[in-house]
Tab-separated table of C-alpha atoms in Angstrom:
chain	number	residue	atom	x	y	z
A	270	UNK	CA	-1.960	6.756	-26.332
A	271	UNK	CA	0.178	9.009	-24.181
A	272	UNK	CA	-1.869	8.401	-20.977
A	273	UNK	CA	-1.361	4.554	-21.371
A	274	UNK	CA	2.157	4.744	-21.832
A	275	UNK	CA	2.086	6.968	-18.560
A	276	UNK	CA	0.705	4.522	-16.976
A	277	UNK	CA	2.541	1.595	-18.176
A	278	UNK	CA	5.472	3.727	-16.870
A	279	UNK	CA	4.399	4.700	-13.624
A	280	UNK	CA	3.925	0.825	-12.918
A	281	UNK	CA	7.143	0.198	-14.419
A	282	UNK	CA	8.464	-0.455	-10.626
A	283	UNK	CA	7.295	-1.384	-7.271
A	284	UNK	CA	8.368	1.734	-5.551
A	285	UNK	CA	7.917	5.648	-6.760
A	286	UNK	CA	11.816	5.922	-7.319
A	287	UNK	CA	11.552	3.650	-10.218
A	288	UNK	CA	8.546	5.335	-11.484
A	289	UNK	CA	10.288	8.778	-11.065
A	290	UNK	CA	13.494	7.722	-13.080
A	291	UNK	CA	11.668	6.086	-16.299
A	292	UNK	CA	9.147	8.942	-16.104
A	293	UNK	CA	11.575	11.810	-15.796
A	294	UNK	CA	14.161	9.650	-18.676
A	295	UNK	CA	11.081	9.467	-21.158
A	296	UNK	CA	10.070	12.845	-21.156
A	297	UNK	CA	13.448	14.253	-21.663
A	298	UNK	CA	13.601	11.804	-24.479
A	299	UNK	CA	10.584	13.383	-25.604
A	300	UNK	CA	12.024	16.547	-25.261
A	301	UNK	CA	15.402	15.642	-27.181
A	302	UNK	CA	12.970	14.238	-29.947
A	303	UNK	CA	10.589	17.577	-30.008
A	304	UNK	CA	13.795	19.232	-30.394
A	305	UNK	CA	15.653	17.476	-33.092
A	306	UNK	CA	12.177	18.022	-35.152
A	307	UNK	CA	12.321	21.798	-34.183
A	308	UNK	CA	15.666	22.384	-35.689
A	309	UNK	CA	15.318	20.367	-38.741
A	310	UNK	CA	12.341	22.678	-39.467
A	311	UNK	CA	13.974	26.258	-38.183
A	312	UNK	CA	17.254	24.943	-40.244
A	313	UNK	CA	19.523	26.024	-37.401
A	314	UNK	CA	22.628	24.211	-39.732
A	315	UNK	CA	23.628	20.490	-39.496
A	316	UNK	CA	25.896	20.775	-36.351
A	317	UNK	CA	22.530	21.610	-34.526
A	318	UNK	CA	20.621	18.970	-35.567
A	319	UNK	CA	23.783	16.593	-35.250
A	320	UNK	CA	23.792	17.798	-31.425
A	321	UNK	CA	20.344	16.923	-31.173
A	322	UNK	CA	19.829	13.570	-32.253
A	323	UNK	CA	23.145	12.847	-30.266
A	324	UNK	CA	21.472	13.978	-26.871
A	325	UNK	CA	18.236	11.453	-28.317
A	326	UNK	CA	20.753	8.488	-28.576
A	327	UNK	CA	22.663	9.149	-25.563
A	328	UNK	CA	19.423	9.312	-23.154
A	329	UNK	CA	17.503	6.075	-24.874
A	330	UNK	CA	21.763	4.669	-24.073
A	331	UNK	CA	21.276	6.105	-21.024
A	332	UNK	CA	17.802	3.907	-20.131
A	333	UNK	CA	19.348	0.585	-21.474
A	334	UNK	CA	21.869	1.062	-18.895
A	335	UNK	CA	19.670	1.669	-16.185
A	336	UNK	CA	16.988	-1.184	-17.601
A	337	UNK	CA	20.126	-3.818	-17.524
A	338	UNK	CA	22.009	-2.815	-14.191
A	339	UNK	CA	19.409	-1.668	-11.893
A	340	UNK	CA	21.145	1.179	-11.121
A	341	UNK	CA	18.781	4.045	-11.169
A	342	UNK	CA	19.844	6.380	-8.666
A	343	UNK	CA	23.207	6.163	-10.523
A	344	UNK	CA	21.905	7.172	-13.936
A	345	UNK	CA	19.194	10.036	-12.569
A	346	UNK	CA	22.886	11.435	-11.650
A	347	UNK	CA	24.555	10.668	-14.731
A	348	UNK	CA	21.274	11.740	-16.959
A	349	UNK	CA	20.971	14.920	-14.755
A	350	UNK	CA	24.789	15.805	-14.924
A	351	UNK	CA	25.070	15.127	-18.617
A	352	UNK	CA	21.714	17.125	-19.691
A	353	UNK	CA	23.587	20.460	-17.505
A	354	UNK	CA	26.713	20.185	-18.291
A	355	UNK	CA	27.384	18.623	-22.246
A	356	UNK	CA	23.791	18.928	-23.501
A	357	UNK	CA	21.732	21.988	-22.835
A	358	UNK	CA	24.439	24.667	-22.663
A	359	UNK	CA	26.319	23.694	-26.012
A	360	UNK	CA	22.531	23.732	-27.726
A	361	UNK	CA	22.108	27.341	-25.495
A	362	UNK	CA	24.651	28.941	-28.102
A	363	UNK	CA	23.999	26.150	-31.054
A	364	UNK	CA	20.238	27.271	-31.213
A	365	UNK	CA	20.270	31.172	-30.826
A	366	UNK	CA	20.615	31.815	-26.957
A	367	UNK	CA	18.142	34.186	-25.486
A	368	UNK	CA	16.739	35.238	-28.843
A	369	UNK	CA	15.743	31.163	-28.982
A	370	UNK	CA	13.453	29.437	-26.734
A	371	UNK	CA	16.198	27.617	-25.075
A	372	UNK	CA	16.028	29.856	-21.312
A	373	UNK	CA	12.629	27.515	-21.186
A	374	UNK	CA	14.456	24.086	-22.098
A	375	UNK	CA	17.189	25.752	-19.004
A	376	UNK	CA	14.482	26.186	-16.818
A	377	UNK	CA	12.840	22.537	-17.408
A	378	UNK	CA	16.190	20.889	-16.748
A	379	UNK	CA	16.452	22.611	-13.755
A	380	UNK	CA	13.131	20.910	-12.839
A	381	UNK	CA	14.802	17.702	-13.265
A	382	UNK	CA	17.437	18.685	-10.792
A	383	UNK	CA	14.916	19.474	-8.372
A	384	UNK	CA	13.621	15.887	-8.675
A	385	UNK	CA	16.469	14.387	-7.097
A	386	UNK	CA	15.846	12.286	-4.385
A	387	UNK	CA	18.690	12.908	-1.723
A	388	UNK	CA	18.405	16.609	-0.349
A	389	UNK	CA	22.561	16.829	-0.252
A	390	UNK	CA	22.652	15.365	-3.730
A	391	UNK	CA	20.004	17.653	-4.868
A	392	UNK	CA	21.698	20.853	-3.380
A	393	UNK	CA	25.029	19.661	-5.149
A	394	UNK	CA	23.649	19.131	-8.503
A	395	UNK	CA	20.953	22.811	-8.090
A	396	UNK	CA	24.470	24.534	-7.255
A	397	UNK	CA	26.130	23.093	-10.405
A	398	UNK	CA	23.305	23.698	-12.578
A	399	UNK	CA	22.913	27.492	-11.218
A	400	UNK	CA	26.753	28.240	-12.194
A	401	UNK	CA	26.561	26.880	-15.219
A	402	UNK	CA	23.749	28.475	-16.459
A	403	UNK	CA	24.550	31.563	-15.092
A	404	UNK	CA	28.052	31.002	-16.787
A	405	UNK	CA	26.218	30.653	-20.144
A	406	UNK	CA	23.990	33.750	-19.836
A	407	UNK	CA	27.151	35.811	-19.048
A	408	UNK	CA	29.605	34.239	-22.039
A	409	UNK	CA	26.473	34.737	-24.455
A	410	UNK	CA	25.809	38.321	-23.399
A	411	UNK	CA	29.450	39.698	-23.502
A	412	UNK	CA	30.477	37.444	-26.701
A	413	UNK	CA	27.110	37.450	-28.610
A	414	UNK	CA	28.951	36.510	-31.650
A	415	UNK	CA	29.131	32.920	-30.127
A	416	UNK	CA	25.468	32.554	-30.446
A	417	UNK	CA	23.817	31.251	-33.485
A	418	UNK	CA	21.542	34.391	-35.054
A	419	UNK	CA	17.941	34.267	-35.947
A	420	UNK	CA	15.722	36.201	-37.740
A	421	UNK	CA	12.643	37.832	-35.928
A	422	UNK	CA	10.144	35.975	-37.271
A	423	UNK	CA	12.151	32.591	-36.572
A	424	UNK	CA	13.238	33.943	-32.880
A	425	UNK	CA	9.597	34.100	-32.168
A	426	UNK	CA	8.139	31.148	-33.190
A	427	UNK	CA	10.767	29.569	-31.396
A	428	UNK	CA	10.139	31.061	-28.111
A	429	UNK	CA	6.377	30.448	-28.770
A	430	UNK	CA	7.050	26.773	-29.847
A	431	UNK	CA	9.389	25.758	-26.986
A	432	UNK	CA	7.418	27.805	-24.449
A	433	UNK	CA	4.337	25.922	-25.093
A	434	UNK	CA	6.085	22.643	-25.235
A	435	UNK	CA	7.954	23.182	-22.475
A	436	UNK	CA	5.334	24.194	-20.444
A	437	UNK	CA	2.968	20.814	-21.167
A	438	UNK	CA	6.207	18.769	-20.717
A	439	UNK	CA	6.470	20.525	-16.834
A	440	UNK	CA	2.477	20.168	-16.199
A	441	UNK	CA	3.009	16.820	-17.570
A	442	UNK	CA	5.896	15.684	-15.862
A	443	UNK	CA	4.246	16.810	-12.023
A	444	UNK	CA	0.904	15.202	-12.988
A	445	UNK	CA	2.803	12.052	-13.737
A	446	UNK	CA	4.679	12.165	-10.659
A	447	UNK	CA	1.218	12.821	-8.646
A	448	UNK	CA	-0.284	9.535	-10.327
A	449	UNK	CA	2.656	7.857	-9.286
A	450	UNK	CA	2.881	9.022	-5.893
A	451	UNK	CA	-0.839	8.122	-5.172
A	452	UNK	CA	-0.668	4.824	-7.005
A	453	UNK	CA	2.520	4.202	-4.065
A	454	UNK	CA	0.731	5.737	-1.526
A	455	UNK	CA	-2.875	3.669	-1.814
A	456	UNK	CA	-0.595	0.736	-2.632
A	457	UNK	CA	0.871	1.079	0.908
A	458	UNK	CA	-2.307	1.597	2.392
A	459	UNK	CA	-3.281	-1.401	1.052
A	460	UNK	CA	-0.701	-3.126	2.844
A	461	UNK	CA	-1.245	-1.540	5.958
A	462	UNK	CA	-4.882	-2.442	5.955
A	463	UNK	CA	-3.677	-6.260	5.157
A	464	UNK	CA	-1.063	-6.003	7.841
A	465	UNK	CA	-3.490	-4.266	10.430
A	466	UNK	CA	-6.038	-7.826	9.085
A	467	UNK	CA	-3.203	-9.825	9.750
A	468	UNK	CA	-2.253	-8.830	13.233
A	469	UNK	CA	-6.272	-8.705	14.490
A	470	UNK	CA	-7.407	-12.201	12.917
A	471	UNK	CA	-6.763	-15.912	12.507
A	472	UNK	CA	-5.657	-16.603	8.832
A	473	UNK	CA	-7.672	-20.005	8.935
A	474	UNK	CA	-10.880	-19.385	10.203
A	475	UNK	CA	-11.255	-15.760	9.436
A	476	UNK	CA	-12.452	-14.878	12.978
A	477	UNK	CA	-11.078	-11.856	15.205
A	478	UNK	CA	-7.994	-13.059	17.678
A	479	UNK	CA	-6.796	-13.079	20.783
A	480	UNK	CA	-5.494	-9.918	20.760
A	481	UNK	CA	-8.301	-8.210	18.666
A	482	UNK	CA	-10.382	-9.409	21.546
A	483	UNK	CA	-8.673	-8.354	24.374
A	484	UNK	CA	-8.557	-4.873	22.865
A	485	UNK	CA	-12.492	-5.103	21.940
A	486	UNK	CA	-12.529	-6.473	25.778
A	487	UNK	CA	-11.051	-3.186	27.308
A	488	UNK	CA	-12.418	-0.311	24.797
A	489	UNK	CA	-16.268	-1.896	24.610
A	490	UNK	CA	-17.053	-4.170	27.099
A	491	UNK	CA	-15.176	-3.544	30.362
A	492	UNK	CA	-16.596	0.872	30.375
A	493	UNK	CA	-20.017	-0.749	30.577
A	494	UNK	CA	-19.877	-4.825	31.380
A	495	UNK	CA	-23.266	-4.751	32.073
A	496	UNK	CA	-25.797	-6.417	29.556
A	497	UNK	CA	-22.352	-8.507	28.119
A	498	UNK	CA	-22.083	-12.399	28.689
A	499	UNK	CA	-19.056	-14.234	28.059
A	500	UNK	CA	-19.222	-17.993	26.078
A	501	UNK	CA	-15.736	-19.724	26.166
A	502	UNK	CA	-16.108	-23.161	24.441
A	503	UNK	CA	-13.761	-25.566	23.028
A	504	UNK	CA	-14.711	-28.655	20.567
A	505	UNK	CA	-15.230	-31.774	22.116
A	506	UNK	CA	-12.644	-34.264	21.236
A	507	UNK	CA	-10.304	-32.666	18.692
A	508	UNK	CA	-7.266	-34.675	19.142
A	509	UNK	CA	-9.224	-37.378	17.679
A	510	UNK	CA	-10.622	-35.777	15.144
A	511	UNK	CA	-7.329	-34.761	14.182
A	512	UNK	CA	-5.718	-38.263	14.537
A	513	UNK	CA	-8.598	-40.449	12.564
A	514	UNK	CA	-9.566	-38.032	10.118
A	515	UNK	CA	-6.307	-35.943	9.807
A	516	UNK	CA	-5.198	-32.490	10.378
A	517	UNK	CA	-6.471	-31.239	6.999
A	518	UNK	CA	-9.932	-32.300	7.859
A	519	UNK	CA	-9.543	-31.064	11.246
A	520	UNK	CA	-8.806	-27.756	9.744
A	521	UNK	CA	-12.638	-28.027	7.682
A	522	UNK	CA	-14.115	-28.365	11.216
A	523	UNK	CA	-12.381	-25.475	12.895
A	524	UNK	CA	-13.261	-23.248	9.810
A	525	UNK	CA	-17.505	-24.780	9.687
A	526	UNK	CA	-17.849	-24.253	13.762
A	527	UNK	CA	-15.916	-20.569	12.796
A	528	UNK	CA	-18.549	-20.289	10.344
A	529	UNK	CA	-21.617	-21.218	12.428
A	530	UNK	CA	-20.796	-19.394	15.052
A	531	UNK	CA	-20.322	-15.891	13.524
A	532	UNK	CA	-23.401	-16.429	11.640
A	533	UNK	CA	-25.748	-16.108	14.908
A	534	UNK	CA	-23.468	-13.419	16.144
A	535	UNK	CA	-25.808	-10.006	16.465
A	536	UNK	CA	-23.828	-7.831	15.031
A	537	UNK	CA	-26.353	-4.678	15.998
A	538	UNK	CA	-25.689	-5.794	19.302
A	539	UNK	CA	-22.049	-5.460	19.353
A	540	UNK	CA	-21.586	-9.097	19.653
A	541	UNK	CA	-18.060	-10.579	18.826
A	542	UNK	CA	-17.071	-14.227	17.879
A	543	UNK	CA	-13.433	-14.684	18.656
A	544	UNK	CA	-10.425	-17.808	18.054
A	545	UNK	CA	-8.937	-17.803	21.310
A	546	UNK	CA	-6.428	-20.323	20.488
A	547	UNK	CA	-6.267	-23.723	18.884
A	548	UNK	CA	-9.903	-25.300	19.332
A	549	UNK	CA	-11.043	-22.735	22.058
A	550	UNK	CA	-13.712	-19.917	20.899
A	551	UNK	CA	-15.038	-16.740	22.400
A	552	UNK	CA	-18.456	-15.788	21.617
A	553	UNK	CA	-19.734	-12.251	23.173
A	554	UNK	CA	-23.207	-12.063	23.583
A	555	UNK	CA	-25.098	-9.068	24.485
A	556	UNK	CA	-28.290	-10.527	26.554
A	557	UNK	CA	-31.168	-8.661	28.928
A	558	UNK	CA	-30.549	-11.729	31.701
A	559	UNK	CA	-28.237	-14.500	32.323
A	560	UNK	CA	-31.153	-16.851	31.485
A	561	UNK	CA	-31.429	-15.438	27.827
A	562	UNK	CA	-27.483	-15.847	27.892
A	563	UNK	CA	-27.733	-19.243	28.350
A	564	UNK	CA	-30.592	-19.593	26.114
A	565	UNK	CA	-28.327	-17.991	23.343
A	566	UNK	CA	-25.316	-20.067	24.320
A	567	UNK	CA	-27.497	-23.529	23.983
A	568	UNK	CA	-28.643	-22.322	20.457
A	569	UNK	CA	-25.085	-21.765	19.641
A	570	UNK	CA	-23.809	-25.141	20.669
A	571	UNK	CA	-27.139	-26.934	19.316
A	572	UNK	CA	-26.449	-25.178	16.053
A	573	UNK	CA	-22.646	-26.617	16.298
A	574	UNK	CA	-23.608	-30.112	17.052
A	575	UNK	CA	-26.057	-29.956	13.707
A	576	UNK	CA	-23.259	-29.383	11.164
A	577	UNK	CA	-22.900	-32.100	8.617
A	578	UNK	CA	-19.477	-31.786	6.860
A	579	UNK	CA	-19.585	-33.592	3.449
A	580	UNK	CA	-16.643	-35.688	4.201
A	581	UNK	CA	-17.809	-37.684	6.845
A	582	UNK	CA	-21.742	-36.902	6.885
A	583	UNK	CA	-22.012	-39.023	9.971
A	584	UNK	CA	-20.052	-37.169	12.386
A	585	UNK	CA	-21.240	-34.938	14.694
A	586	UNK	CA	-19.349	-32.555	16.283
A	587	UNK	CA	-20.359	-31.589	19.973
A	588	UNK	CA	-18.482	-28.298	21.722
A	589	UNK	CA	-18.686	-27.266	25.591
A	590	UNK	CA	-18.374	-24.164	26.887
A	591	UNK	CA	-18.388	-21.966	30.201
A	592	UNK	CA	-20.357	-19.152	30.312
A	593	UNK	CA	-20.115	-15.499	32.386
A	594	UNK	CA	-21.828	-12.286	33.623
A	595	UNK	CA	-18.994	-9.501	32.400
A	596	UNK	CA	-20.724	-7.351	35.166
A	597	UNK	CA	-20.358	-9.721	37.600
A	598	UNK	CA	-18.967	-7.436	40.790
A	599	UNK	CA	-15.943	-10.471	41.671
A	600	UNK	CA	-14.520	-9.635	37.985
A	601	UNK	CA	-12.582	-6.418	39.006
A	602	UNK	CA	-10.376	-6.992	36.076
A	603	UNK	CA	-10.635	-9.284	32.760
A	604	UNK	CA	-8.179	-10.886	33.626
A	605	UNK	CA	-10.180	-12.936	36.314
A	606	UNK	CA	-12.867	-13.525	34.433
A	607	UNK	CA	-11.404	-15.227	31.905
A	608	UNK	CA	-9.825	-17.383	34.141
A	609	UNK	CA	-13.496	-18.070	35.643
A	610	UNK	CA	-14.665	-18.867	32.277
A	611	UNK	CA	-12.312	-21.289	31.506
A	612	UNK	CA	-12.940	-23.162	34.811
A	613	UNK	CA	-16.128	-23.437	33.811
A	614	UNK	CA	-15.680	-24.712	30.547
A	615	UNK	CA	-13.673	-27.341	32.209
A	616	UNK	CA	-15.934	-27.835	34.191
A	617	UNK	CA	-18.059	-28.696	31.187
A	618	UNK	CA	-15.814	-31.237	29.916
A	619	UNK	CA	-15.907	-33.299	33.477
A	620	UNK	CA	-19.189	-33.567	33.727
A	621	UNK	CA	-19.827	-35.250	29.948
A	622	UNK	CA	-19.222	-32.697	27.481
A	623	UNK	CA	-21.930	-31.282	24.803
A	624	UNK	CA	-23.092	-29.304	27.167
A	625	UNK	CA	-22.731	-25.066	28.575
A	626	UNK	CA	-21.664	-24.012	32.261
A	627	UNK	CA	-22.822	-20.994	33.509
A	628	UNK	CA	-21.563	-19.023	36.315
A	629	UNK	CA	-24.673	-18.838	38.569
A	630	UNK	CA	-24.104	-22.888	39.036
């Protein structure tokens, strides 16, 4: 029961700050409860259990506030200001001092201070709470006749009571604030593994792009080259395709040839299928000869040319493509022999399309 609403709390809000507040407000609400309950049954006098159920109100108050403005930094302050000042030290003397197990409930609100998020904010309110506390400790030692007495027997159940309440509030209180901190923290890994996704691929066909494949170009293939071909091929009359059968459709085709071509990528071999840009592909191939390159290349675009797209099951689609030696010794950077490539695949297109270029032409 507890652990759920824990949880329901620390997803309460989208960022740990939120979680923080409500989690910090609910156990001192707790807290103000346990303690109303304590008093009724030590019968510490009316005024004590008055004070009590008056700090309850005011912190539930307190969280309406907070739930209907927004402002939370605002009433941590106010909550932590209120709970030092005109809560705990009037119930220090109300509820028998040091002879009481209030130094515990003391040292727990000081715990709250110490969750503040801004440092200077923090030191400000750890200073106030300091003097004031030590201001109580002195005013109860040299006028102990302010201090509600207690009996022995009732002086130690209440220090046994409140320390081991207090002390499962604290160990609950930090492992609430861990869950919520790691639920934040894998949250924004999340989004940094999206946002890493997003930058490195094309949102339509799913493929690496142009600049995940220039980075794959200069950490994996450019050490070595040798062994790595280079397929640069474009579809064969997209404009068309777009024009007669419209965009949305043309869409379908980019994402089936995406599809078709990343399926007979090697993956063992560190091969790569890439959206270079609108209807232009990349496909790496690792081969043992140009002639196997080629061979691999032909599959590819034979595979292409036998898709059958349930919208228009007559339609063939046909690609052409250039293809390279990476190790070829008149690449000295990438840069040229991509611009090789796509002469070739040009090259392609002039002489009748549906068809693969290679560089030892």
């Amino acid at each position: 029961m507890i652990a759920q609403k824990l949880k329901k709390i620390a997803d309460h809000g989208p960022t740990f700050d939120a979680a923080l507040f409500w989690g910090v407000l609910y156990f001192t609400i707790l807290a103000a409860i346990a303690s109303a309950i304590f008093t009724v049954f030590e019968n510490l006098g009316n005024v004590v259990e008055i004070a009590s159920i008056f700090i309850t109100f005011f912190l539930v108050a307190l969280g309406i506030i907070a739930k209907k403005t927004g402002k939370l930094e605002a009433c941590y302050f106010a909550m932590v200001i209120s709970v030092n000042t005109i809560l705990v030290p009037p119930m220090f003397f109300l509820c028998g001092g040091f002879e009481s197990g209030m130094p515990f409930y003391c040292l727990t609100a000081m715990l709250v201070v110490s969750l503040t998020k801004r440092f200077k904010l923090r030191a400000i309110l750890f200073f106030h709470g300091i003097v004031t506390y030590a201001v109580c400790f002195s005013y109860a030692n040299s006028h102990p006749e302010l201090v509600a007495s207690m009996t022995a027997t009732s002086s130690f159940y209440d220090r046994l009571v409140s320390y081991l309440f207090m002390s499962f509030t604290i160990m609950t209180i930090i492992s609430y604030l861990l869950f919520a901190y790691n639920r934040e923290h894998k949250a924004k890994d999340k989004l940094i593994q999206e946002l890493n996704y997003m930058s490195s691929h094309d949102p339509l066909t799913k493929l690496v792009n142009r600049r995940r494949f220039i980075d794959f170009l200069n950490n994996d293939i450019w050490p070595a080259r040798k062994g790595y071909y280079l397929l640069m091929f474009d579809i064969d009359n997209f404009k068309k395709i777009n024009d007669n059968l419209s965009h949305v459709f043309g869409d379908t085709v980019l994402e089936k040839i995406a599809e078709t071509a990343k399926s007979l990528r090697r993956q063992d071999r560190n091969e790569l299928t890439v959206r270079y840009g609108g209807e232009e592909f990349i496909q790496v191939i690792k081969a043992e000869s140009m002639e196997s390159a080629i061979a691999m290349a032909n599959y590819i675009r034979t595979s292409i040319s036998e898709i059958v797209f349930d919208e228009h099951p007559d339609l063939r689609v046909t690609i052409s493509g250039g293809l390279v030696d990476c190790a070829d010794p008149n690449f000295d950077t990438h840069g040229k022999m991509l611009e090789r490539v796509d002469v070739l695949l040009y090259l392609a297109k002039a002489r009748g399309k549906n068809q693969i270029v290679s560089g030892i032409e």
